[in-house]
Amino acid sequence: MLYTGAQPVVQGEFLEDSAVRKLAGMFPPAQRKQNEALFTQIISSFNDNVERLYKVPPENLATGVGALLAGGWSAYHNKPFPDGWVRPLVMQLGDLLRQKPELFEGKTTYKRESYQMGVGVGMLLLTAQSELAKGQAAPGMDAAGLKAVGGQVLQAVLGARPERIEFSSSAFAFAEGALFASEFIASRACCTSASSRFGYESRSD
């Protein structure tokens, strides 16, 4: 139910590239072609390696949402997302998303776009945090800005203020008073409202 369908790359491009074009659209026009190629490489590499590295399924909506949340957490806390937290997070998300099958059945394009947007934005945030920690942040990006974007992503997807969301090796939980509904996270699986304001510029080095 959460499988997005195969995502073949032919001559450096996805056969269905609408999500990649949306991701590249976050950047100035002069950088979009370059970033279409960059996001294609990021997502296809993720698809090739995520199962081997983390024992989670590629081309699966829960994995895409997990990548987005991992990036949001990393940006908000300015720390790498722990490897040991990845599989529990994706498994929990899969259980939650499967509670609302009617939101996904017969919606292959929606699932593929949601997955690729989640992976693309999540990996962008993880990379930005890593570069910030190394003193190599993109122009205009600092810890405060990255935290704000990470918080927006977490709240947009999970429907709770980021300080009320707790991640661990047992996946995620909400502090007392936070609201949660599986239908909410399912409906927000493709979250771009915060990422569209992310002032990140790709690096050429």
XYZ file of N, CA, C and O in Angstrom:
820
model
N 0.813 -1.210 0.000
C 0.000 0.000 0.000
C 0.853 1.270 0.000
O 0.497 2.279 -0.598
N 1.999 1.232 0.674
C 2.864 2.403 0.766
C 3.954 2.425 -0.302
O 4.711 3.382 -0.389
N 4.024 1.377 -1.103
C 5.015 1.303 -2.177
C 4.687 2.340 -3.241
O 3.551 2.475 -3.687
N 5.688 3.085 -3.646
C 5.479 4.175 -4.597
C 5.516 3.731 -6.046
O 5.208 4.513 -6.940
N 5.931 2.497 -6.286
C 6.237 2.073 -7.633
C 7.704 2.327 -7.926
O 8.367 3.115 -7.241
N 8.227 1.634 -8.930
C 9.631 1.793 -9.287
C 9.915 3.218 -9.745
O 9.049 3.897 -10.305
N 11.137 3.675 -9.488
C 11.543 5.033 -9.838
C 12.806 4.978 -10.708
O 13.892 5.360 -10.283
N 12.661 4.502 -11.944
C 13.840 4.352 -12.801
C 14.428 5.696 -13.226
O 13.710 6.679 -13.411
N 15.744 5.692 -13.361
C 16.467 6.860 -13.860
C 17.039 6.494 -15.226
O 17.728 5.485 -15.368
N 16.731 7.294 -16.229
C 17.212 7.058 -17.585
C 17.971 8.292 -18.050
O 17.430 9.401 -18.017
N 19.217 8.086 -18.411
C 20.078 9.185 -18.872
C 20.088 10.340 -17.873
O 20.009 11.507 -18.225
N 20.201 9.971 -16.591
C 20.351 10.966 -15.543
C 19.077 11.648 -15.099
O 19.130 12.599 -14.305
N 17.913 11.163 -15.565
C 16.641 11.782 -15.184
C 15.631 10.711 -14.799
O 15.591 9.631 -15.393
N 14.794 11.023 -13.793
C 13.669 10.154 -13.495
C 12.677 10.204 -14.655
O 12.445 11.267 -15.246
N 12.086 9.062 -14.977
C 11.069 9.055 -16.017
C 9.894 9.951 -15.627
O 9.273 10.593 -16.477
N 9.582 9.973 -14.325
C 8.566 10.884 -13.793
C 9.289 11.861 -12.870
O 9.706 11.496 -11.777
N 9.461 13.087 -13.313
C 10.347 14.014 -12.597
C 9.624 15.215 -11.996
O 10.246 16.234 -11.693
N 8.301 15.123 -11.788
C 7.566 16.282 -11.282
C 8.045 16.706 -9.905
O 8.162 17.908 -9.610
N 8.356 15.738 -9.034
C 8.826 16.085 -7.689
C 10.192 16.754 -7.748
O 10.457 17.721 -7.021
N 11.069 16.256 -8.594
C 12.401 16.850 -8.724
C 12.303 18.285 -9.215
O 13.021 19.176 -8.733
N 11.388 18.534 -10.130
C 11.225 19.902 -10.623
C 10.677 20.814 -9.530
O 11.056 21.986 -9.429
N 9.784 20.298 -8.698
C 9.275 21.090 -7.570
C 10.387 21.384 -6.569
O 10.489 22.495 -6.047
N 11.216 20.405 -6.292
C 12.332 20.613 -5.375
C 13.297 21.665 -5.925
O 13.723 22.568 -5.202
N 13.638 21.539 -7.198
C 14.555 22.507 -7.805
C 13.928 23.896 -7.848
O 14.640 24.903 -7.839
N 12.586 23.953 -7.853
C 11.895 25.231 -7.876
C 12.075 26.043 -6.607
O 11.724 27.228 -6.580
N 12.642 25.438 -5.535
C 12.943 26.196 -4.319
C 14.118 27.137 -4.521
O 14.363 28.010 -3.696
N 14.844 26.953 -5.605
C 16.071 27.702 -5.851
C 15.847 28.757 -6.927
O 14.895 28.686 -7.697
N 16.739 29.738 -7.014
C 16.620 30.749 -8.068
C 16.637 30.107 -9.453
O 17.244 29.046 -9.645
N 15.985 30.721 -10.430
C 15.877 30.129 -11.767
C 17.210 29.684 -12.368
O 17.273 28.628 -13.001
N 18.252 30.461 -12.165
C 19.539 30.125 -12.775
C 20.137 28.839 -12.211
O 21.004 28.221 -12.833
N 19.671 28.422 -11.023
C 20.232 27.231 -10.378
C 19.350 25.991 -10.542
O 19.724 24.906 -10.098
N 18.201 26.142 -11.173
C 17.225 25.052 -11.144
C 17.672 23.824 -11.927
O 17.484 22.697 -11.483
N 18.234 24.018 -13.105
C 18.664 22.861 -13.900
C 19.730 22.077 -13.148
O 19.698 20.837 -13.089
N 20.672 22.778 -12.587
C 21.737 22.143 -11.799
C 21.147 21.365 -10.630
O 21.568 20.242 -10.331
N 20.159 21.947 -9.981
C 19.586 21.296 -8.808
C 18.621 20.174 -9.165
O 18.419 19.259 -8.357
N 18.034 20.195 -10.338
C 17.278 19.028 -10.790
C 18.203 17.815 -10.873
O 17.854 16.714 -10.419
N 19.393 18.017 -11.434
C 20.362 16.924 -11.522
C 20.825 16.500 -10.133
O 20.983 15.302 -9.853
N 21.028 17.480 -9.249
C 21.481 17.173 -7.895
C 20.434 16.358 -7.136
O 20.756 15.333 -6.515
N 19.172 16.766 -7.180
C 18.132 16.038 -6.462
C 17.899 14.655 -7.064
O 17.606 13.700 -6.341
N 18.013 14.543 -8.369
C 17.907 13.220 -8.992
C 18.986 12.293 -8.449
O 18.719 11.131 -8.096
N 20.205 12.800 -8.345
C 21.311 12.003 -7.820
C 21.081 11.651 -6.355
O 21.296 10.505 -5.935
N 20.630 12.623 -5.551
C 20.403 12.388 -4.125
C 19.343 11.312 -3.913
O 19.527 10.366 -3.137
N 18.214 11.442 -4.612
C 17.102 10.512 -4.399
C 17.429 9.124 -4.934
O 17.137 8.112 -4.287
N 18.043 9.049 -6.105
C 18.372 7.736 -6.660
C 19.425 7.032 -5.808
O 19.354 5.812 -5.597
N 20.401 7.775 -5.275
C 21.394 7.188 -4.390
C 20.748 6.706 -3.091
O 21.074 5.623 -2.575
N 19.834 7.494 -2.574
C 19.078 7.103 -1.380
C 18.337 5.786 -1.642
O 18.386 4.845 -0.834
N 17.660 5.698 -2.791
C 16.928 4.481 -3.136
C 17.851 3.272 -3.203
O 17.479 2.165 -2.792
N 19.048 3.466 -3.716
C 19.989 2.369 -3.892
C 20.597 1.885 -2.575
O 21.012 0.730 -2.474
N 20.648 2.763 -1.573
C 21.434 2.454 -0.377
C 20.660 2.367 0.931
O 21.160 1.805 1.904
N 19.448 2.908 1.003
C 18.780 3.033 2.300
C 18.452 1.676 2.926
O 18.547 1.508 4.150
N 18.108 0.695 2.117
C 17.783 -0.621 2.689
C 19.024 -1.284 3.267
O 18.989 -1.869 4.359
N 20.147 -1.177 2.562
C 21.394 -1.763 3.053
C 21.879 -1.074 4.321
O 22.348 -1.729 5.254
N 21.740 0.232 4.387
C 22.272 0.987 5.524
C 21.380 0.926 6.761
O 21.876 0.871 7.896
N 20.059 0.958 6.541
C 19.152 1.131 7.676
C 18.081 0.047 7.804
O 17.255 0.111 8.720
N 18.073 -0.896 6.863
C 17.084 -1.986 6.892
C 15.650 -1.451 6.814
O 14.750 -1.938 7.499
N 15.446 -0.456 5.978
C 14.112 0.063 5.716
C 13.890 0.039 4.202
O 14.837 0.100 3.417
N 12.632 -0.052 3.769
C 12.374 -0.243 2.338
C 12.541 1.036 1.527
O 12.046 2.100 1.922
N 13.193 0.960 0.378
C 13.218 2.111 -0.529
C 11.876 2.228 -1.237
O 11.060 1.308 -1.221
N 11.631 3.388 -1.848
C 10.416 3.593 -2.642
C 9.166 3.253 -1.828
O 8.227 2.628 -2.314
N 9.178 3.677 -0.571
C 8.088 3.413 0.361
C 7.755 4.720 1.067
O 8.649 5.417 1.552
N 6.475 5.059 1.132
C 6.076 6.357 1.649
C 6.531 6.582 3.086
O 6.942 7.685 3.455
N 6.497 5.536 3.912
C 6.936 5.688 5.302
C 8.411 6.069 5.365
O 8.826 6.879 6.201
N 9.216 5.508 4.492
C 10.632 5.840 4.455
C 10.831 7.288 4.027
O 11.685 8.000 4.569
N 10.046 7.743 3.058
C 10.153 9.134 2.621
C 9.781 10.115 3.712
O 10.465 11.121 3.923
N 8.684 9.833 4.438
C 8.294 10.706 5.544
C 9.341 10.643 6.649
O 9.663 11.648 7.285
N 9.900 9.449 6.874
C 10.955 9.305 7.878
C 12.168 10.148 7.550
O 12.756 10.788 8.436
N 12.556 10.179 6.279
C 13.696 11.003 5.868
C 13.402 12.484 6.116
O 14.274 13.244 6.575
N 12.177 12.896 5.826
C 11.791 14.288 6.046
C 11.839 14.647 7.529
O 12.382 15.692 7.912
N 11.320 13.764 8.387
C 11.329 14.033 9.829
C 12.748 14.002 10.394
O 13.089 14.793 11.274
N 13.570 13.087 9.889
C 14.961 13.038 10.344
C 15.670 14.345 10.007
O 16.426 14.892 10.821
N 15.432 14.858 8.798
C 16.017 16.136 8.428
C 15.493 17.275 9.273
O 16.249 18.158 9.698
N 14.187 17.260 9.549
C 13.611 18.299 10.397
C 14.184 18.271 11.803
O 14.514 19.317 12.378
N 14.309 17.076 12.378
C 14.884 16.944 13.730
C 16.323 17.420 13.749
O 16.745 18.148 14.651
N 17.106 17.003 12.756
C 18.509 17.382 12.689
C 18.670 18.885 12.587
O 19.515 19.498 13.255
N 17.840 19.512 11.754
C 17.901 20.968 11.601
C 17.480 21.676 12.886
O 18.114 22.648 13.310
N 16.423 21.197 13.505
C 15.899 21.851 14.707
C 16.884 21.762 15.872
O 17.082 22.731 16.620
N 17.513 20.608 16.029
C 18.418 20.387 17.158
C 19.886 20.641 16.804
O 20.743 20.607 17.700
N 20.167 20.875 15.511
C 21.537 21.070 15.042
C 22.435 19.913 15.475
O 23.531 20.109 15.999
N 21.943 18.699 15.230
C 22.684 17.474 15.523
C 22.397 16.470 14.408
O 21.314 16.501 13.819
N 23.325 15.550 14.140
C 23.019 14.466 13.199
C 21.910 13.581 13.765
O 21.864 13.330 14.971
N 21.037 13.107 12.905
C 19.994 12.178 13.348
C 20.643 10.822 13.592
O 21.280 10.269 12.696
N 20.508 10.235 14.781
C 21.205 8.967 15.075
C 20.772 7.826 14.164
O 19.573 7.626 13.925
N 21.738 7.074 13.667
C 21.433 5.966 12.763
C 20.467 4.971 13.390
O 19.581 4.441 12.708
N 20.631 4.709 14.671
C 19.809 3.708 15.339
C 18.357 4.109 15.496
O 17.518 3.276 15.882
N 18.034 5.353 15.221
C 16.653 5.818 15.324
C 15.879 5.668 14.017
O 14.660 5.804 13.996
N 16.589 5.402 12.919
C 15.952 5.441 11.606
C 14.917 4.331 11.438
O 13.747 4.594 11.118
N 15.329 3.091 11.646
C 14.399 1.975 11.418
C 13.175 2.054 12.339
O 12.041 1.887 11.857
N 13.325 2.293 13.652
C 12.120 2.405 14.490
C 11.170 3.505 14.023
O 9.947 3.340 14.066
N 11.725 4.630 13.563
C 10.894 5.723 13.076
C 10.100 5.297 11.851
O 8.884 5.510 11.772
N 10.769 4.683 10.887
C 10.092 4.279 9.651
C 9.043 3.204 9.938
O 7.938 3.230 9.372
N 9.348 2.264 10.819
C 8.376 1.229 11.153
C 7.139 1.835 11.811
O 6.001 1.436 11.523
N 7.336 2.780 12.706
C 6.210 3.434 13.362
C 5.363 4.202 12.346
O 4.123 4.126 12.364
N 6.015 4.933 11.467
C 5.295 5.684 10.445
C 4.502 4.751 9.537
O 3.353 5.043 9.171
N 5.100 3.625 9.173
C 4.385 2.664 8.343
C 3.123 2.161 9.018
O 2.054 2.082 8.399
N 3.215 1.845 10.297
C 2.038 1.387 11.044
C 0.949 2.458 11.064
O -0.244 2.166 10.904
N 1.357 3.707 11.252
C 0.392 4.796 11.323
C -0.261 5.079 9.969
O -1.476 5.252 9.871
N 0.550 5.117 8.933
C 0.017 5.422 7.612
C -0.910 4.326 7.110
O -1.900 4.611 6.417
N -0.636 3.078 7.450
C -1.494 1.978 7.006
C -2.866 1.996 7.684
O -3.767 1.264 7.253
N -3.045 2.824 8.694
C -4.357 2.946 9.323
C -5.355 3.689 8.438
O -6.563 3.660 8.699
N -4.852 4.370 7.413
C -5.713 5.134 6.516
C -5.461 4.726 5.059
O -5.017 5.532 4.238
N -5.763 3.483 4.699
C -5.456 3.022 3.335
C -6.180 3.803 2.260
O -5.676 3.927 1.131
N -7.347 4.354 2.575
C -8.109 5.074 1.562
C -7.391 6.327 1.070
O -7.700 6.854 -0.007
N -6.422 6.812 1.842
C -5.687 8.001 1.423
C -4.631 7.703 0.370
O -4.102 8.624 -0.261
N -4.326 6.413 0.165
C -3.206 6.061 -0.713
C -3.579 5.139 -1.862
O -2.882 5.099 -2.863
N -4.652 4.378 -1.712
C -4.995 3.388 -2.735
C -5.260 4.066 -4.072
O -6.047 5.007 -4.165
N -4.580 3.588 -5.095
C -4.759 4.121 -6.430
C -4.137 5.475 -6.660
O -4.424 6.119 -7.677
N -3.289 5.935 -5.743
C -2.689 7.266 -5.869
C -1.173 7.159 -6.035
O -0.397 7.678 -5.246
N -0.772 6.482 -7.086
C 0.656 6.235 -7.314
C 1.441 7.527 -7.479
O 2.529 7.685 -6.913
N 0.912 8.470 -8.237
C 1.629 9.729 -8.457
C 1.802 10.479 -7.148
O 2.887 10.995 -6.850
N 0.752 10.538 -6.350
C 0.832 11.221 -5.054
C 1.885 10.574 -4.167
O 2.692 11.269 -3.534
N 1.895 9.246 -4.111
C 2.859 8.551 -3.258
C 4.290 8.782 -3.744
O 5.184 9.032 -2.928
N 4.492 8.722 -5.054
C 5.841 8.926 -5.580
C 6.324 10.345 -5.305
O 7.455 10.553 -4.862
N 5.470 11.324 -5.559
C 5.870 12.711 -5.326
C 6.120 12.958 -3.838
O 7.085 13.634 -3.466
N 5.248 12.434 -2.979
C 5.418 12.628 -1.544
C 6.730 12.019 -1.071
O 7.464 12.630 -0.286
N 7.018 10.829 -1.556
C 8.263 10.151 -1.188
C 9.469 10.968 -1.630
O 10.388 11.238 -0.849
N 9.487 11.354 -2.898
C 10.657 12.058 -3.414
C 10.811 13.434 -2.783
O 11.936 13.871 -2.520
N 9.707 14.113 -2.518
C 9.797 15.397 -1.828
C 10.333 15.206 -0.415
O 11.180 15.977 0.055
N 9.852 14.175 0.280
C 10.335 13.915 1.635
C 11.809 13.603 1.673
O 12.564 14.144 2.492
N 12.256 12.730 0.774
C 13.676 12.381 0.716
C 14.510 13.597 0.330
O 15.544 13.889 0.936
N 14.058 14.338 -0.678
C 14.829 15.491 -1.136
C 14.988 16.559 -0.076
O 16.098 17.025 0.196
N 13.878 16.947 0.564
C 13.952 17.976 1.597
C 14.692 17.450 2.825
O 15.515 18.157 3.427
N 14.403 16.206 3.209
C 15.081 15.641 4.371
C 16.588 15.595 4.208
O 17.337 16.001 5.106
N 17.042 15.130 3.058
C 18.482 15.053 2.822
C 19.099 16.446 2.698
O 20.245 16.670 3.106
N 18.343 17.397 2.169
C 18.833 18.773 2.090
C 19.081 19.332 3.488
O 20.115 19.952 3.763
N 18.144 19.088 4.399
C 18.295 19.572 5.770
C 19.425 18.851 6.494
O 20.196 19.481 7.239
N 19.534 17.555 6.293
C 20.628 16.807 6.929
C 21.978 17.315 6.431
O 22.929 17.461 7.216
N 22.076 17.590 5.150
C 23.321 18.112 4.585
C 23.612 19.515 5.115
O 24.760 19.844 5.447
N 22.570 20.347 5.213
C 22.769 21.706 5.716
C 23.275 21.678 7.150
O 24.164 22.465 7.523
N 22.731 20.788 7.963
C 23.188 20.690 9.359
C 24.642 20.243 9.417
O 25.448 20.786 10.189
N 24.991 19.272 8.597
C 26.370 18.779 8.577
C 27.334 19.881 8.141
O 28.404 20.066 8.735
N 26.958 20.632 7.115
C 27.824 21.712 6.636
C 27.936 22.828 7.670
O 29.014 23.408 7.852
N 26.837 23.122 8.365
C 26.876 24.138 9.412
C 27.831 23.720 10.528
O 28.626 24.532 11.018
N 27.774 22.449 10.915
C 28.644 21.949 11.976
C 30.113 22.020 11.578
O 30.992 22.178 12.432
N 30.397 21.924 10.278
C 31.769 21.977 9.777
C 32.219 23.403 9.464
O 33.342 23.606 8.996
N 31.343 24.370 9.679
C 31.675 25.741 9.329
C 31.621 26.015 7.856
O 32.268 26.940 7.361
N 30.832 25.213 7.123
C 30.740 25.355 5.669
C 29.315 25.668 5.228
O 28.883 25.275 4.151
N 28.567 26.356 6.063
C 27.163 26.625 5.773
C 27.006 27.470 4.520
O 27.861 28.303 4.189
N 25.902 27.240 3.831
C 25.592 28.048 2.649
C 25.364 29.495 3.052
O 24.990 29.783 4.193
N 25.594 30.440 2.129
C 25.382 31.858 2.452
C 23.979 32.117 2.998
O 22.994 31.632 2.448
N 23.916 32.867 4.084
C 22.634 33.229 4.665
C 22.054 32.210 5.621
O 20.994 32.446 6.207
N 22.719 31.067 5.802
C 22.196 30.036 6.687
C 22.989 30.009 7.983
O 24.225 29.956 7.962
N 22.287 30.085 9.110
C 22.925 29.968 10.414
C 22.096 29.023 11.273
O 21.064 28.491 10.835
N 22.543 28.792 12.503
C 21.873 27.829 13.370
C 20.427 28.231 13.651
O 19.526 27.389 13.681
N 20.193 29.530 13.842
C 18.841 29.992 14.132
C 17.908 29.764 12.944
O 16.764 29.328 13.103
N 18.392 30.063 11.753
C 17.577 29.861 10.563
C 17.281 28.401 10.311
O 16.156 28.032 9.949
N 18.294 27.563 10.516
C 18.110 26.130 10.317
C 17.128 25.568 11.342
O 16.262 24.749 11.013
N 17.234 26.029 12.576
C 16.311 25.585 13.628
C 14.874 25.964 13.273
O 13.942 25.162 13.463
N 14.690 27.164 12.757
C 13.343 27.615 12.403
C 12.740 26.736 11.310
O 11.572 26.337 11.390
N 13.530 26.424 10.292
C 13.034 25.583 9.210
C 12.735 24.174 9.719
O 11.698 23.585 9.406
N 13.649 23.623 10.529
C 13.424 22.296 11.080
C 12.154 22.233 11.909
O 11.372 21.281 11.810
N 11.929 23.262 12.709
C 10.726 23.306 13.517
C 9.463 23.383 12.671
O 8.450 22.748 12.976
N 9.528 24.142 11.581
C 8.388 24.247 10.680
C 8.061 22.904 10.042
O 6.889 22.524 9.918
N 9.082 22.173 9.654
C 8.870 20.857 9.046
C 8.230 19.907 10.048
O 7.238 19.227 9.751
N 8.781 19.834 11.258
C 8.241 18.928 12.268
C 6.780 19.251 12.575
O 5.935 18.359 12.662
N 6.484 20.530 12.743
C 5.117 20.918 13.082
C 4.173 20.688 11.910
O 3.034 20.245 12.103
N 4.630 20.966 10.704
C 3.769 20.788 9.536
C 3.394 19.320 9.338
O 2.272 19.001 8.960
N 4.332 18.402 9.577
C 4.070 16.985 9.342
C 3.347 16.337 10.514
O 2.411 15.554 10.327
N 3.760 16.650 11.730
C 3.235 15.952 12.898
C 2.141 16.700 13.641
O 1.490 16.145 14.527
N 1.933 17.973 13.318
C 0.827 18.701 13.902
C 1.014 19.076 15.350
O 0.034 19.271 16.075
N 2.251 19.177 15.795
C 2.537 19.570 17.176
C 3.749 20.488 17.177
O 4.590 20.431 16.272
N 3.835 21.340 18.176
C 5.002 22.209 18.291
C 6.248 21.340 18.474
O 6.209 20.325 19.173
N 7.365 21.719 17.849
C 8.539 20.844 17.850
C 9.067 20.510 19.240
O 9.602 19.420 19.452
N 8.917 21.423 20.203
C 9.418 21.137 21.547
C 8.583 20.074 22.254
O 9.000 19.525 23.283
N 7.408 19.738 21.687
C 6.570 18.698 22.273
C 6.768 17.342 21.601
O 6.080 16.383 21.938
N 7.662 17.287 20.626
C 7.901 16.039 19.883
C 9.227 15.454 20.333
O 10.258 16.123 20.285
N 9.202 14.221 20.761
C 10.397 13.556 21.288
C 10.750 12.365 20.406
O 9.933 11.467 20.209
N 11.967 12.359 19.879
C 12.465 11.239 19.080
C 13.455 10.436 19.913
O 14.183 10.994 20.737
N 13.497 9.129 19.654
C 14.431 8.260 20.361
C 14.561 6.954 19.585
O 13.996 6.800 18.488
N 15.266 5.992 20.165
C 15.384 4.671 19.548
C 14.058 3.920 19.580
O 13.940 2.843 18.980
N 13.066 4.479 20.257
C 11.712 3.912 20.252
C 10.803 4.685 19.312
O 9.583 4.650 19.454
N 11.366 5.390 18.366
C 10.656 6.209 17.378
C 10.264 7.545 17.993
O 11.064 8.136 18.712
N 9.053 8.047 17.753
C 8.706 9.356 18.286
C 7.476 9.268 19.177
O 6.653 8.365 19.076
N 7.373 10.249 20.067
C 6.240 10.357 20.970
C 5.965 11.827 21.185
O 6.777 12.689 20.841
N 4.824 12.117 21.776
C 4.424 13.489 22.009
C 4.341 13.761 23.498
O 3.875 12.925 24.276
N 4.797 14.942 23.883
C 4.678 15.356 25.274
C 3.207 15.539 25.620
O 2.362 15.717 24.748
N 2.902 15.501 26.882
C 1.522 15.632 27.336
C 0.902 16.921 26.800
O 1.508 17.984 26.846
N -0.281 16.790 26.265
C -0.978 17.952 25.738
C -0.891 18.093 24.233
O -1.649 18.845 23.641
N 0.033 17.359 23.602
C 0.127 17.420 22.147
C -0.928 16.513 21.526
O -1.291 15.481 22.080
N -1.427 16.921 20.377
C -2.446 16.144 19.691
C -1.817 15.342 18.578
O -0.810 15.725 17.996
N -2.436 14.191 18.280
C -1.925 13.373 17.191
C -3.057 12.594 16.556
O -3.941 12.096 17.243
N -3.059 12.513 15.254
C -4.009 11.664 14.548
C -3.313 11.082 13.340
O -2.615 11.788 12.617
N -3.488 9.782 13.113
C -2.823 9.144 11.981
C -3.283 9.760 10.670
O -2.517 9.867 9.715
N -4.542 10.203 10.613
C -5.041 10.806 9.385
C -4.309 12.111 9.092
O -4.052 12.454 7.941
N -3.934 12.851 10.138
C -3.235 14.117 9.938
C -1.880 13.876 9.302
O -1.521 14.503 8.305
N -1.112 12.954 9.870
C 0.223 12.722 9.307
C 0.121 12.152 7.907
O 0.920 12.475 7.032
N -0.893 11.327 7.657
C -1.065 10.783 6.317
C -1.371 11.889 5.323
O -0.827 11.923 4.218
N -2.216 12.817 5.721
C -2.605 13.889 4.810
C -1.488 14.888 4.576
O -1.488 15.616 3.594
N -0.516 14.939 5.491
C 0.596 15.875 5.356
C 1.886 15.185 4.957
O 2.963 15.708 5.152
N 1.788 13.981 4.399
C 2.984 13.220 4.055
C 3.868 13.981 3.075
O 5.090 13.863 3.083
N 3.262 14.776 2.206
C 4.043 15.588 1.278
C 4.087 17.007 1.818
O 3.183 17.786 1.572
N 5.125 17.294 2.582
C 5.205 18.586 3.274
C 6.230 19.460 2.593
O 7.406 19.139 2.567
N 5.794 20.595 2.040
C 6.749 21.494 1.390
C 6.602 22.929 1.847
O 7.366 23.781 1.427
N 5.608 23.220 2.696
C 5.363 24.615 3.053
C 6.559 25.248 3.727
O 6.911 26.393 3.461
N 7.222 24.505 4.613
C 8.387 25.055 5.286
C 9.602 25.034 4.373
O 10.366 25.991 4.304
N 9.774 23.939 3.638
C 10.979 23.820 2.819
C 11.018 24.862 1.716
O 12.089 25.247 1.256
N 9.859 25.331 1.269
C 9.855 26.314 0.196
C 10.451 27.638 0.649
O 10.826 28.468 -0.175
N 10.559 27.825 1.965
C 11.167 29.053 2.484
C 12.600 28.821 2.955
O 13.179 29.648 3.636
N 13.153 27.679 2.595
C 14.485 27.323 3.063
C 15.523 28.017 2.201
O 15.680 27.691 1.031
N 16.246 28.974 2.754
C 17.193 29.759 1.972
C 18.516 29.063 1.779
O 19.568 29.604 2.088
N 18.468 27.857 1.246
C 19.686 27.073 1.051
C 20.108 27.139 -0.398
O 19.320 26.946 -1.305
N 21.379 27.409 -0.616
C 21.907 27.416 -1.971
C 22.847 26.241 -2.127
O 23.654 25.958 -1.253
N 22.736 25.540 -3.266
C 23.590 24.372 -3.465
C 25.039 24.796 -3.568
O 25.376 25.884 -4.012
N 25.903 23.876 -3.157
C 27.333 24.147 -3.201
C 27.940 23.405 -4.362
O 27.545 22.292 -4.680
N 28.913 24.000 -4.992
C 29.548 23.370 -6.143
C 30.825 22.656 -5.769
O 31.387 21.923 -6.555
N 31.316 22.873 -4.509
C 32.573 22.245 -4.135
C 32.330 20.962 -3.361
O 31.211 20.593 -3.091
